[in-house]
mmCIF file with all atom_site columns, C-alpha atoms in Angstrom:
data_model
loop_
_atom_site.group_PDB
_atom_site.id
_atom_site.type_symbol
_atom_site.label_atom_id
_atom_site.label_alt_id
_atom_site.label_comp_id
_atom_site.label_asym_id
_atom_site.label_entity_id
_atom_site.label_seq_id
_atom_site.pdbx_PDB_ins_code
_atom_site.Cartn_x
_atom_site.Cartn_y
_atom_site.Cartn_z
_atom_site.occupancy
_atom_site.B_iso_or_equiv
_atom_site.pdbx_formal_charge
_atom_site.auth_seq_id
_atom_site.auth_comp_id
_atom_site.auth_asym_id
_atom_site.auth_atom_id
_atom_site.pdbx_PDB_model_num
ATOM 1   C CA . MET A 1 1   ? -56.334 -13.034 40.906 1.00 56.00 ? 296 MET A CA 1
ATOM 2   C CA . ALA A 1 2   ? -59.166 -15.524 40.420 1.00 70.00 ? 297 ALA A CA 1
ATOM 3   C CA . ASP A 1 3   ? -58.883 -18.299 37.851 1.00 93.00 ? 298 ASP A CA 1
ATOM 4   C CA . VAL A 1 4   ? -59.328 -17.173 34.261 1.00 97.00 ? 299 VAL A CA 1
ATOM 5   C CA . PHE A 1 5   ? -62.677 -18.947 33.750 1.00 97.00 ? 300 PHE A CA 1
ATOM 6   C CA . THR A 1 6   ? -64.216 -17.191 36.769 1.00 97.00 ? 301 THR A CA 1
ATOM 7   C CA . ASP A 1 7   ? -62.857 -13.837 35.618 1.00 97.00 ? 302 ASP A CA 1
ATOM 8   C CA . LEU A 1 8   ? -64.119 -14.396 32.076 1.00 97.00 ? 303 LEU A CA 1
ATOM 9   C CA . GLN A 1 9   ? -67.635 -14.943 33.364 1.00 97.00 ? 304 GLN A CA 1
ATOM 10  C CA . ALA A 1 10  ? -67.402 -11.939 35.691 1.00 96.00 ? 305 ALA A CA 1
ATOM 11  C CA . GLU A 1 11  ? -66.223 -9.713  32.831 1.00 96.00 ? 306 GLU A CA 1
ATOM 12  C CA . THR A 1 12  ? -69.148 -10.930 30.740 1.00 97.00 ? 307 THR A CA 1
ATOM 13  C CA . GLU A 1 13  ? -71.705 -10.003 33.383 1.00 96.00 ? 308 GLU A CA 1
ATOM 14  C CA . GLY A 1 14  ? -69.954 -6.695  34.061 1.00 95.00 ? 309 GLY A CA 1
ATOM 15  C CA . LEU A 1 15  ? -70.243 -5.698  30.416 1.00 96.00 ? 310 LEU A CA 1
ATOM 16  C CA . VAL A 1 16  ? -73.955 -6.506  30.430 1.00 93.00 ? 311 VAL A CA 1
ATOM 17  C CA . LYS A 1 17  ? -74.447 -4.242  33.436 1.00 92.00 ? 312 LYS A CA 1
ATOM 18  C CA . LEU A 1 18  ? -72.449 -1.438  31.797 1.00 93.00 ? 313 LEU A CA 1
ATOM 19  C CA . ALA A 1 19  ? -74.583 -1.584  28.659 1.00 91.00 ? 314 ALA A CA 1
ATOM 20  C CA . GLU A 1 20  ? -77.850 -1.798  30.573 1.00 88.00 ? 315 GLU A CA 1
ATOM 21  C CA . ARG A 1 21  ? -76.879 1.072   32.875 1.00 88.00 ? 316 ARG A CA 1
ATOM 22  C CA . HIS A 1 22  ? -75.729 3.509   30.194 1.00 84.00 ? 317 HIS A CA 1
ATOM 23  C CA . GLY A 1 23  ? -76.683 2.184   26.768 1.00 77.00 ? 318 GLY A CA 1
ATOM 24  C CA . TYR A 1 24  ? -80.420 2.869   26.536 1.00 83.00 ? 319 TYR A CA 1
ATOM 25  C CA . GLY A 1 25  ? -82.088 6.115   25.603 1.00 77.00 ? 320 GLY A CA 1
ATOM 26  C CA . PRO A 1 26  ? -80.486 8.915   23.567 1.00 78.00 ? 321 PRO A CA 1
ATOM 27  C CA . GLY A 1 27  ? -76.845 8.259   22.853 1.00 79.00 ? 322 GLY A CA 1
ATOM 28  C CA . PRO A 1 28  ? -74.492 6.208   20.695 1.00 88.00 ? 323 PRO A CA 1
ATOM 29  C CA . ASP A 1 29  ? -75.626 3.036   18.936 1.00 90.00 ? 324 ASP A CA 1
ATOM 30  C CA . LEU A 1 30  ? -73.854 0.085   20.588 1.00 93.00 ? 325 LEU A CA 1
ATOM 31  C CA . THR A 1 31  ? -75.307 -2.690  18.428 1.00 94.00 ? 326 THR A CA 1
ATOM 32  C CA . GLY A 1 32  ? -72.238 -2.874  16.173 1.00 94.00 ? 327 GLY A CA 1
ATOM 33  C CA . HIS A 1 33  ? -69.921 -3.388  19.137 1.00 95.00 ? 328 HIS A CA 1
ATOM 34  C CA . PHE A 1 34  ? -72.025 -6.266  20.412 1.00 96.00 ? 329 PHE A CA 1
ATOM 35  C CA . ALA A 1 35  ? -72.252 -7.745  16.908 1.00 95.00 ? 330 ALA A CA 1
ATOM 36  C CA . ARG A 1 36  ? -68.451 -7.941  16.766 1.00 95.00 ? 331 ARG A CA 1
ATOM 37  C CA . LEU A 1 37  ? -68.318 -9.484  20.236 1.00 96.00 ? 332 LEU A CA 1
ATOM 38  C CA . THR A 1 38  ? -70.942 -12.033 19.162 1.00 96.00 ? 333 THR A CA 1
ATOM 39  C CA . SER A 1 39  ? -68.837 -13.137 16.195 1.00 94.00 ? 334 SER A CA 1
ATOM 40  C CA . THR A 1 40  ? -65.802 -13.591 18.441 1.00 94.00 ? 335 THR A CA 1
ATOM 41  C CA . ALA A 1 41  ? -67.791 -15.472 21.083 1.00 96.00 ? 336 ALA A CA 1
ATOM 42  C CA . ARG A 1 42  ? -69.142 -17.758 18.366 1.00 94.00 ? 337 ARG A CA 1
ATOM 43  C CA . LEU A 1 43  ? -65.588 -18.560 17.266 1.00 94.00 ? 338 LEU A CA 1
ATOM 44  C CA . VAL A 1 44  ? -64.634 -19.401 20.848 1.00 96.00 ? 339 VAL A CA 1
ATOM 45  C CA . ARG A 1 45  ? -67.701 -21.624 21.184 1.00 95.00 ? 340 ARG A CA 1
ATOM 46  C CA . LEU A 1 46  ? -66.915 -23.467 17.952 1.00 94.00 ? 341 LEU A CA 1
ATOM 47  C CA . SER A 1 47  ? -63.329 -23.997 19.041 1.00 95.00 ? 342 SER A CA 1
ATOM 48  C CA . ALA A 1 48  ? -64.436 -25.660 22.270 1.00 95.00 ? 343 ALA A CA 1
ATOM 49  C CA . GLU A 1 49  ? -67.605 -27.369 21.044 1.00 94.00 ? 344 GLU A CA 1
ATOM 50  C CA . ASP A 1 50  ? -66.661 -28.584 17.560 1.00 91.00 ? 345 ASP A CA 1
ATOM 51  C CA . PRO A 1 51  ? -62.961 -27.956 16.804 1.00 89.00 ? 346 PRO A CA 1
ATOM 52  C CA . GLY A 1 52  ? -63.284 -29.586 13.389 1.00 86.00 ? 347 GLY A CA 1
ATOM 53  C CA . SER A 1 53  ? -65.679 -26.875 12.196 1.00 83.00 ? 348 SER A CA 1
ATOM 54  C CA . PHE A 1 54  ? -63.640 -23.969 13.553 1.00 84.00 ? 349 PHE A CA 1
ATOM 55  C CA . GLY A 1 55  ? -63.210 -21.178 11.028 1.00 79.00 ? 350 GLY A CA 1
ATOM 56  C CA . VAL A 1 56  ? -64.260 -17.686 10.095 1.00 72.00 ? 351 VAL A CA 1
ATOM 57  C CA . THR A 1 57  ? -67.812 -16.830 11.114 1.00 74.00 ? 352 THR A CA 1
ATOM 58  C CA . PRO A 1 58  ? -69.870 -14.234 9.232  1.00 72.00 ? 353 PRO A CA 1
ATOM 59  C CA . GLN A 1 59  ? -70.289 -10.806 10.769 1.00 77.00 ? 354 GLN A CA 1
ATOM 60  C CA . VAL A 1 60  ? -73.746 -10.439 12.279 1.00 83.00 ? 355 VAL A CA 1
ATOM 61  C CA . SER A 1 61  ? -75.964 -7.378  12.602 1.00 86.00 ? 356 SER A CA 1
ATOM 62  C CA . TYR A 1 62  ? -78.946 -6.504  14.767 1.00 91.00 ? 357 TYR A CA 1
ATOM 63  C CA . ASP A 1 63  ? -81.901 -4.147  14.608 1.00 89.00 ? 358 ASP A CA 1
ATOM 64  C CA . SER A 1 64  ? -81.976 -3.272  18.297 1.00 91.00 ? 359 SER A CA 1
ATOM 65  C CA . LEU A 1 65  ? -79.673 -3.084  21.288 1.00 92.00 ? 360 LEU A CA 1
ATOM 66  C CA . ASP A 1 66  ? -81.837 -5.597  23.162 1.00 93.00 ? 361 ASP A CA 1
ATOM 67  C CA . GLU A 1 67  ? -81.412 -8.129  20.372 1.00 94.00 ? 362 GLU A CA 1
ATOM 68  C CA . ALA A 1 68  ? -77.675 -7.465  20.158 1.00 94.00 ? 363 ALA A CA 1
ATOM 69  C CA . ILE A 1 69  ? -77.052 -7.885  23.882 1.00 94.00 ? 364 ILE A CA 1
ATOM 70  C CA . VAL A 1 70  ? -79.185 -11.024 24.206 1.00 95.00 ? 365 VAL A CA 1
ATOM 71  C CA . SER A 1 71  ? -77.612 -12.688 21.151 1.00 95.00 ? 366 SER A CA 1
ATOM 72  C CA . TRP A 1 72  ? -74.081 -11.894 22.338 1.00 97.00 ? 367 TRP A CA 1
ATOM 73  C CA . LEU A 1 73  ? -74.822 -13.006 25.883 1.00 97.00 ? 368 LEU A CA 1
ATOM 74  C CA . ILE A 1 74  ? -76.152 -16.398 24.752 1.00 97.00 ? 369 ILE A CA 1
ATOM 75  C CA . GLU A 1 75  ? -73.025 -17.043 22.688 1.00 96.00 ? 370 GLU A CA 1
ATOM 76  C CA . GLN A 1 76  ? -70.641 -15.692 25.313 1.00 98.00 ? 371 GLN A CA 1
ATOM 77  C CA . ARG A 1 77  ? -72.093 -17.618 28.247 1.00 98.00 ? 372 ARG A CA 1
ATOM 78  C CA . LYS A 1 78  ? -72.080 -20.824 26.220 1.00 97.00 ? 373 LYS A CA 1
ATOM 79  C CA . ALA A 1 79  ? -68.461 -20.245 25.161 1.00 97.00 ? 374 ALA A CA 1
ATOM 80  C CA . ASN A 1 80  ? -67.456 -19.493 28.748 1.00 98.00 ? 375 ASN A CA 1
ATOM 81  C CA . ALA A 1 81  ? -69.087 -22.665 30.050 1.00 98.00 ? 376 ALA A CA 1
ATOM 82  C CA . LEU A 1 82  ? -67.532 -24.847 27.345 1.00 97.00 ? 377 LEU A CA 1
ATOM 83  C CA . LEU A 1 83  ? -64.058 -23.487 28.028 1.00 97.00 ? 378 LEU A CA 1
ATOM 84  C CA . ALA A 1 84  ? -64.415 -24.004 31.780 1.00 97.00 ? 379 ALA A CA 1
ATOM 85  C CA . ALA A 1 85  ? -65.537 -27.621 31.237 1.00 97.00 ? 380 ALA A CA 1
ATOM 86  C CA . ALA A 1 86  ? -62.931 -28.493 28.602 1.00 96.00 ? 381 ALA A CA 1
ATOM 87  C CA . PRO A 1 87  ? -60.099 -30.864 29.545 1.00 94.00 ? 382 PRO A CA 1
ATOM 88  C CA . PRO A 1 88  ? -56.683 -29.168 29.647 1.00 90.00 ? 383 PRO A CA 1
ATOM 89  C CA . GLU A 1 89  ? -55.583 -31.171 26.611 1.00 88.00 ? 384 GLU A CA 1
ATOM 90  C CA . PRO A 1 90  ? -55.766 -31.273 23.644 1.00 89.00 ? 385 PRO A CA 1
ATOM 91  C CA . ALA A 1 91  ? -55.260 -27.648 22.669 1.00 94.00 ? 386 ALA A CA 1
ATOM 92  C CA . LEU A 1 92  ? -58.156 -25.933 20.905 1.00 96.00 ? 387 LEU A CA 1
ATOM 93  C CA . PRO A 1 93  ? -57.913 -24.201 17.518 1.00 95.00 ? 388 PRO A CA 1
ATOM 94  C CA . TRP A 1 94  ? -57.493 -20.430 17.405 1.00 95.00 ? 389 TRP A CA 1
ATOM 95  C CA . SER A 1 95  ? -56.336 -17.819 14.913 1.00 88.00 ? 390 SER A CA 1
ATOM 96  C CA . ASP A 1 96  ? -52.758 -17.773 16.245 1.00 85.00 ? 391 ASP A CA 1
ATOM 97  C CA . GLY A 1 97  ? -52.557 -21.557 16.484 1.00 91.00 ? 392 GLY A CA 1
ATOM 98  C CA . PRO A 1 98  ? -53.870 -24.117 18.995 1.00 95.00 ? 393 PRO A CA 1
ATOM 99  C CA . LEU A 1 99  ? -54.274 -22.929 22.594 1.00 96.00 ? 394 LEU A CA 1
ATOM 100 C CA . ARG A 1 100 ? -54.983 -24.682 25.865 1.00 96.00 ? 395 ARG A CA 1
ATOM 101 C CA . PRO A 1 101 ? -58.500 -23.887 27.132 1.00 96.00 ? 396 PRO A CA 1
ATOM 102 C CA . SER A 1 102 ? -57.131 -21.625 29.885 1.00 96.00 ? 397 SER A CA 1
ATOM 103 C CA . VAL A 1 103 ? -55.099 -19.628 27.360 1.00 97.00 ? 398 VAL A CA 1
ATOM 104 C CA . LEU A 1 104 ? -58.055 -19.423 24.979 1.00 97.00 ? 399 LEU A CA 1
ATOM 105 C CA . ALA A 1 105 ? -60.084 -18.088 27.915 1.00 98.00 ? 400 ALA A CA 1
ATOM 106 C CA . ALA A 1 106 ? -57.411 -15.398 28.361 1.00 98.00 ? 401 ALA A CA 1
ATOM 107 C CA . ALA A 1 107 ? -57.725 -14.592 24.647 1.00 97.00 ? 402 ALA A CA 1
ATOM 108 C CA . ALA A 1 108 ? -61.519 -14.365 25.015 1.00 98.00 ? 403 ALA A CA 1
ATOM 109 C CA . LEU A 1 109 ? -61.117 -12.135 28.066 1.00 98.00 ? 404 LEU A CA 1
ATOM 110 C CA . THR A 1 110 ? -58.774 -9.923  26.044 1.00 98.00 ? 405 THR A CA 1
ATOM 111 C CA . GLU A 1 111 ? -61.470 -9.532  23.375 1.00 97.00 ? 406 GLU A CA 1
ATOM 112 C CA . LEU A 1 112 ? -64.009 -8.601  26.051 1.00 97.00 ? 407 LEU A CA 1
ATOM 113 C CA . PHE A 1 113 ? -61.584 -6.076  27.536 1.00 98.00 ? 408 PHE A CA 1
ATOM 114 C CA . ALA A 1 114 ? -61.107 -4.459  24.128 1.00 98.00 ? 409 ALA A CA 1
ATOM 115 C CA . GLY A 1 115 ? -64.788 -4.534  23.188 1.00 97.00 ? 410 GLY A CA 1
ATOM 116 C CA . GLY A 1 116 ? -65.790 -3.290  26.620 1.00 96.00 ? 411 GLY A CA 1
ATOM 117 C CA . GLN A 1 117 ? -63.378 -0.381  26.289 1.00 97.00 ? 412 GLN A CA 1
ATOM 118 C CA . ASP A 1 118 ? -64.886 0.508   22.902 1.00 97.00 ? 413 ASP A CA 1
ATOM 119 C CA . ILE A 1 119 ? -68.344 0.516   24.470 1.00 96.00 ? 414 ILE A CA 1
ATOM 120 C CA . ALA A 1 120 ? -67.199 2.557   27.469 1.00 96.00 ? 415 ALA A CA 1
ATOM 121 C CA . ASP A 1 121 ? -65.524 5.076   25.154 1.00 97.00 ? 416 ASP A CA 1
ATOM 122 C CA . ALA A 1 122 ? -68.686 5.374   23.082 1.00 95.00 ? 417 ALA A CA 1
ATOM 123 C CA . LEU A 1 123 ? -70.672 6.038   26.260 1.00 94.00 ? 418 LEU A CA 1
ATOM 124 C CA . GLY A 1 124 ? -68.087 8.435   27.681 1.00 94.00 ? 419 GLY A CA 1
ATOM 125 C CA . VAL A 1 125 ? -67.605 6.431   30.876 1.00 94.00 ? 420 VAL A CA 1
ATOM 126 C CA . ARG A 1 126 ? -64.580 4.806   32.474 1.00 93.00 ? 421 ARG A CA 1
ATOM 127 C CA . PRO A 1 127 ? -64.991 1.075   33.088 1.00 91.00 ? 422 PRO A CA 1
ATOM 128 C CA . ARG A 1 128 ? -64.091 -0.326  36.475 1.00 89.00 ? 423 ARG A CA 1
ATOM 129 C CA . ARG A 1 129 ? -60.991 -2.469  36.255 1.00 94.00 ? 424 ARG A CA 1
ATOM 130 C CA . ASP A 1 130 ? -59.829 -5.030  38.791 1.00 95.00 ? 425 ASP A CA 1
ATOM 131 C CA . ASP A 1 131 ? -57.070 -7.620  38.878 1.00 97.00 ? 426 ASP A CA 1
ATOM 132 C CA . ALA A 1 132 ? -58.912 -9.763  36.322 1.00 96.00 ? 427 ALA A CA 1
ATOM 133 C CA . ILE A 1 133 ? -56.978 -7.740  33.737 1.00 98.00 ? 428 ILE A CA 1
ATOM 134 C CA . GLY A 1 134 ? -53.951 -9.798  34.759 1.00 97.00 ? 429 GLY A CA 1
ATOM 135 C CA . HIS A 1 135 ? -55.115 -12.422 32.269 1.00 98.00 ? 430 HIS A CA 1
ATOM 136 C CA . VAL A 1 136 ? -55.227 -9.757  29.549 1.00 98.00 ? 431 VAL A CA 1
ATOM 137 C CA . ALA A 1 137 ? -51.731 -8.599  30.493 1.00 98.00 ? 432 ALA A CA 1
ATOM 138 C CA . TYR A 1 138 ? -50.504 -12.195 30.390 1.00 97.00 ? 433 TYR A CA 1
ATOM 139 C CA . TYR A 1 139 ? -52.007 -12.702 26.943 1.00 98.00 ? 434 TYR A CA 1
ATOM 140 C CA . GLY A 1 140 ? -50.473 -9.434  25.759 1.00 98.00 ? 435 GLY A CA 1
ATOM 141 C CA . VAL A 1 141 ? -47.050 -10.625 26.896 1.00 98.00 ? 436 VAL A CA 1
ATOM 142 C CA . ARG A 1 142 ? -47.628 -14.059 25.392 1.00 97.00 ? 437 ARG A CA 1
ATOM 143 C CA . THR A 1 143 ? -48.511 -12.582 22.006 1.00 97.00 ? 438 THR A CA 1
ATOM 144 C CA . ARG A 1 144 ? -45.710 -9.992  21.994 1.00 97.00 ? 439 ARG A CA 1
ATOM 145 C CA . ASP A 1 145 ? -44.214 -11.393 18.794 1.00 96.00 ? 440 ASP A CA 1
ATOM 146 C CA . ARG A 1 146 ? -47.349 -10.734 16.709 1.00 95.00 ? 441 ARG A CA 1
ATOM 147 C CA . ALA A 1 147 ? -46.021 -7.248  15.942 1.00 96.00 ? 442 ALA A CA 1
ATOM 148 C CA . TYR A 1 148 ? -42.760 -8.692  14.636 1.00 97.00 ? 443 TYR A CA 1
ATOM 149 C CA . ARG A 1 149 ? -44.485 -11.299 12.490 1.00 95.00 ? 444 ARG A CA 1
ATOM 150 C CA . ARG A 1 150 ? -46.823 -8.680  11.045 1.00 94.00 ? 445 ARG A CA 1
ATOM 151 C CA . HIS A 1 151 ? -43.796 -6.707  9.869  1.00 96.00 ? 446 HIS A CA 1
ATOM 152 C CA . ARG A 1 152 ? -41.834 -9.824  8.890  1.00 96.00 ? 447 ARG A CA 1
ATOM 153 C CA . ARG A 1 153 ? -39.203 -9.134  11.500 1.00 96.00 ? 448 ARG A CA 1
ATOM 154 C CA . THR A 1 154 ? -37.325 -11.606 13.676 1.00 96.00 ? 449 THR A CA 1
ATOM 155 C CA . PRO A 1 155 ? -38.300 -11.233 17.355 1.00 96.00 ? 450 PRO A CA 1
ATOM 156 C CA . PRO A 1 156 ? -35.487 -10.515 19.823 1.00 96.00 ? 451 PRO A CA 1
ATOM 157 C CA . GLY A 1 157 ? -34.995 -12.277 23.144 1.00 95.00 ? 452 GLY A CA 1
ATOM 158 C CA . PRO A 1 158 ? -37.565 -11.847 25.913 1.00 95.00 ? 453 PRO A CA 1
ATOM 159 C CA . PHE A 1 159 ? -38.268 -8.550  27.650 1.00 94.00 ? 454 PHE A CA 1
ATOM 160 C CA . ARG A 1 160 ? -38.910 -7.955  31.316 1.00 98.00 ? 455 ARG A CA 1
ATOM 161 C CA . PHE A 1 161 ? -42.446 -6.694  31.965 1.00 98.00 ? 456 PHE A CA 1
ATOM 162 C CA . GLU A 1 162 ? -43.041 -5.032  35.354 1.00 98.00 ? 457 GLU A CA 1
ATOM 163 C CA . LEU A 1 163 ? -46.684 -4.058  35.702 1.00 98.00 ? 458 LEU A CA 1
ATOM 164 C CA . ARG A 1 164 ? -48.743 -2.580  38.522 1.00 98.00 ? 459 ARG A CA 1
ATOM 165 C CA . ALA A 1 165 ? -52.147 -4.197  39.016 1.00 98.00 ? 460 ALA A CA 1
ATOM 166 C CA . PRO A 1 166 ? -55.260 -2.147  39.899 1.00 97.00 ? 461 PRO A CA 1
ATOM 167 C CA . SER A 1 167 ? -54.926 -3.479  43.455 1.00 97.00 ? 462 SER A CA 1
ATOM 168 C CA . GLY A 1 168 ? -51.322 -2.278  43.598 1.00 97.00 ? 463 GLY A CA 1
ATOM 169 C CA . THR A 1 169 ? -49.870 -5.775  43.314 1.00 97.00 ? 464 THR A CA 1
ATOM 170 C CA . ALA A 1 170 ? -46.712 -6.080  41.225 1.00 97.00 ? 465 ALA A CA 1
ATOM 171 C CA . TRP A 1 171 ? -46.899 -8.455  38.258 1.00 98.00 ? 466 TRP A CA 1
ATOM 172 C CA . THR A 1 172 ? -43.730 -9.478  36.483 1.00 98.00 ? 467 THR A CA 1
ATOM 173 C CA . PHE A 1 173 ? -43.169 -11.469 33.313 1.00 97.00 ? 468 PHE A CA 1
ATOM 174 C CA . GLY A 1 174 ? -39.852 -12.420 31.759 1.00 96.00 ? 469 GLY A CA 1
ATOM 175 C CA . PRO A 1 175 ? -36.304 -12.830 33.097 1.00 96.00 ? 470 PRO A CA 1
ATOM 176 C CA . GLU A 1 176 ? -34.911 -10.300 35.553 1.00 95.00 ? 471 GLU A CA 1
ATOM 177 C CA . ASP A 1 177 ? -31.716 -9.921  33.529 1.00 94.00 ? 472 ASP A CA 1
ATOM 178 C CA . ALA A 1 178 ? -33.464 -9.196  30.210 1.00 95.00 ? 473 ALA A CA 1
ATOM 179 C CA . ASP A 1 179 ? -31.878 -6.416  28.158 1.00 89.00 ? 474 ASP A CA 1
ATOM 180 C CA . GLY A 1 180 ? -35.167 -4.572  27.692 1.00 94.00 ? 475 GLY A CA 1
ATOM 181 C CA . ARG A 1 181 ? -37.916 -3.591  30.111 1.00 97.00 ? 476 ARG A CA 1
ATOM 182 C CA . VAL A 1 182 ? -41.511 -2.390  29.884 1.00 98.00 ? 477 VAL A CA 1
ATOM 183 C CA . ALA A 1 183 ? -42.943 -1.004  33.118 1.00 98.00 ? 478 ALA A CA 1
ATOM 184 C CA . GLY A 1 184 ? -45.992 0.822   34.411 1.00 98.00 ? 479 GLY A CA 1
ATOM 185 C CA . SER A 1 185 ? -49.738 0.469   34.837 1.00 98.00 ? 480 SER A CA 1
ATOM 186 C CA . ALA A 1 186 ? -51.135 -2.954  33.936 1.00 98.00 ? 481 ALA A CA 1
ATOM 187 C CA . GLU A 1 187 ? -54.379 -1.367  32.756 1.00 98.00 ? 482 GLU A CA 1
ATOM 188 C CA . ASP A 1 188 ? -52.440 0.952   30.466 1.00 98.00 ? 483 ASP A CA 1
ATOM 189 C CA . PHE A 1 189 ? -50.420 -1.990  29.155 1.00 98.00 ? 484 PHE A CA 1
ATOM 190 C CA . CYS A 1 190 ? -53.671 -3.806  28.318 1.00 98.00 ? 485 CYS A CA 1
ATOM 191 C CA . LEU A 1 191 ? -54.991 -0.717  26.546 1.00 98.00 ? 486 LEU A CA 1
ATOM 192 C CA . LEU A 1 192 ? -51.777 -0.565  24.526 1.00 98.00 ? 487 LEU A CA 1
ATOM 193 C CA . VAL A 1 193 ? -51.612 -4.204  23.422 1.00 98.00 ? 488 VAL A CA 1
ATOM 194 C CA . THR A 1 194 ? -55.309 -4.234  22.470 1.00 98.00 ? 489 THR A CA 1
ATOM 195 C CA . GLY A 1 195 ? -54.790 -1.109  20.362 1.00 97.00 ? 490 GLY A CA 1
ATOM 196 C CA . ARG A 1 196 ? -57.199 1.042   22.383 1.00 98.00 ? 491 ARG A CA 1
ATOM 197 C CA . ARG A 1 197 ? -54.672 3.711   23.360 1.00 98.00 ? 492 ARG A CA 1
ATOM 198 C CA . ARG A 1 198 ? -51.288 4.924   22.147 1.00 97.00 ? 493 ARG A CA 1
ATOM 199 C CA . ALA A 1 199 ? -48.256 4.854   24.401 1.00 97.00 ? 494 ALA A CA 1
ATOM 200 C CA . GLU A 1 200 ? -47.949 8.640   24.515 1.00 96.00 ? 495 GLU A CA 1
ATOM 201 C CA . ASP A 1 201 ? -51.215 8.755   26.464 1.00 96.00 ? 496 ASP A CA 1
ATOM 202 C CA . LEU A 1 202 ? -50.285 5.990   28.917 1.00 98.00 ? 497 LEU A CA 1
ATOM 203 C CA . ALA A 1 203 ? -48.243 5.584   32.100 1.00 96.00 ? 498 ALA A CA 1
ATOM 204 C CA . LEU A 1 204 ? -45.703 3.186   30.618 1.00 98.00 ? 499 LEU A CA 1
ATOM 205 C CA . THR A 1 205 ? -41.942 3.278   30.157 1.00 98.00 ? 500 THR A CA 1
ATOM 206 C CA . PHE A 1 206 ? -39.888 1.406   27.568 1.00 98.00 ? 501 PHE A CA 1
ATOM 207 C CA . VAL A 1 207 ? -36.233 0.871   28.405 1.00 97.00 ? 502 VAL A CA 1
ATOM 208 C CA . GLY A 1 208 ? -33.818 -0.562  25.879 1.00 96.00 ? 503 GLY A CA 1
ATOM 209 C CA . GLU A 1 209 ? -33.536 -0.723  22.104 1.00 95.00 ? 504 GLU A CA 1
ATOM 210 C CA . HIS A 1 210 ? -35.815 -3.712  21.586 1.00 96.00 ? 505 HIS A CA 1
ATOM 211 C CA . PRO A 1 211 ? -38.801 -2.571  23.687 1.00 97.00 ? 506 PRO A CA 1
ATOM 212 C CA . VAL A 1 212 ? -38.733 0.780   21.874 1.00 97.00 ? 507 VAL A CA 1
ATOM 213 C CA . GLU A 1 213 ? -38.610 -1.055  18.541 1.00 97.00 ? 508 GLU A CA 1
ATOM 214 C CA . TRP A 1 214 ? -41.465 -3.329  19.631 1.00 97.00 ? 509 TRP A CA 1
ATOM 215 C CA . LEU A 1 215 ? -43.581 -0.291  20.541 1.00 97.00 ? 510 LEU A CA 1
ATOM 216 C CA . HIS A 1 216 ? -42.945 1.235   17.123 1.00 97.00 ? 511 HIS A CA 1
ATOM 217 C CA . LEU A 1 217 ? -43.989 -2.004  15.398 1.00 97.00 ? 512 LEU A CA 1
ATOM 218 C CA . LEU A 1 218 ? -47.020 -2.379  17.665 1.00 96.00 ? 513 LEU A CA 1
ATOM 219 C CA . GLU A 1 219 ? -48.359 1.065   16.837 1.00 95.00 ? 514 GLU A CA 1
ATOM 220 C CA . SER A 1 220 ? -47.513 1.099   13.118 1.00 92.00 ? 515 SER A CA 1
#
């Protein structure tokens, strides 16, 4: 797996190619998807460029797909470059609390994964996935407790996550002797934690009381 900043830039350029290859002519309107990605990229840029002004940015809209893609790409490339150049400390502001630049890059990559999946679904195509999704899987594991906080529940101890990368490599997170285990396709895990698919449609298994509870909270 390449470093997260390299993979973030590669995912950016890959999404541009997907939109340019399939998004023009008759078909679904993708401008709204790119507008949402632009707002997120702007937040990432503000976090790295001017942390003191970090906050909610207004939702943008565009009249054409060309305008939407160009506007998003400017913001995204600038955000990517700022994150890659940022010193490892101090942590940068984000919605879940301050994050190191490398972790914020993983959060940004997670947003691109989710937005890219929305665009691919709208176009009726399957995006190519490589081991760059390891950063998305890592961020999904790191933010496991969001589901508990959303439901005002106390998180249990750590799970064991055993995921299979697109290359076939095994990725593991969490202690080997954990009471609960989540296992299966890393791509499917990323689709689950970004809310793009439900577990019943994915090649994942949940072993133990707490992983099953977590899944219920995640999807409710």
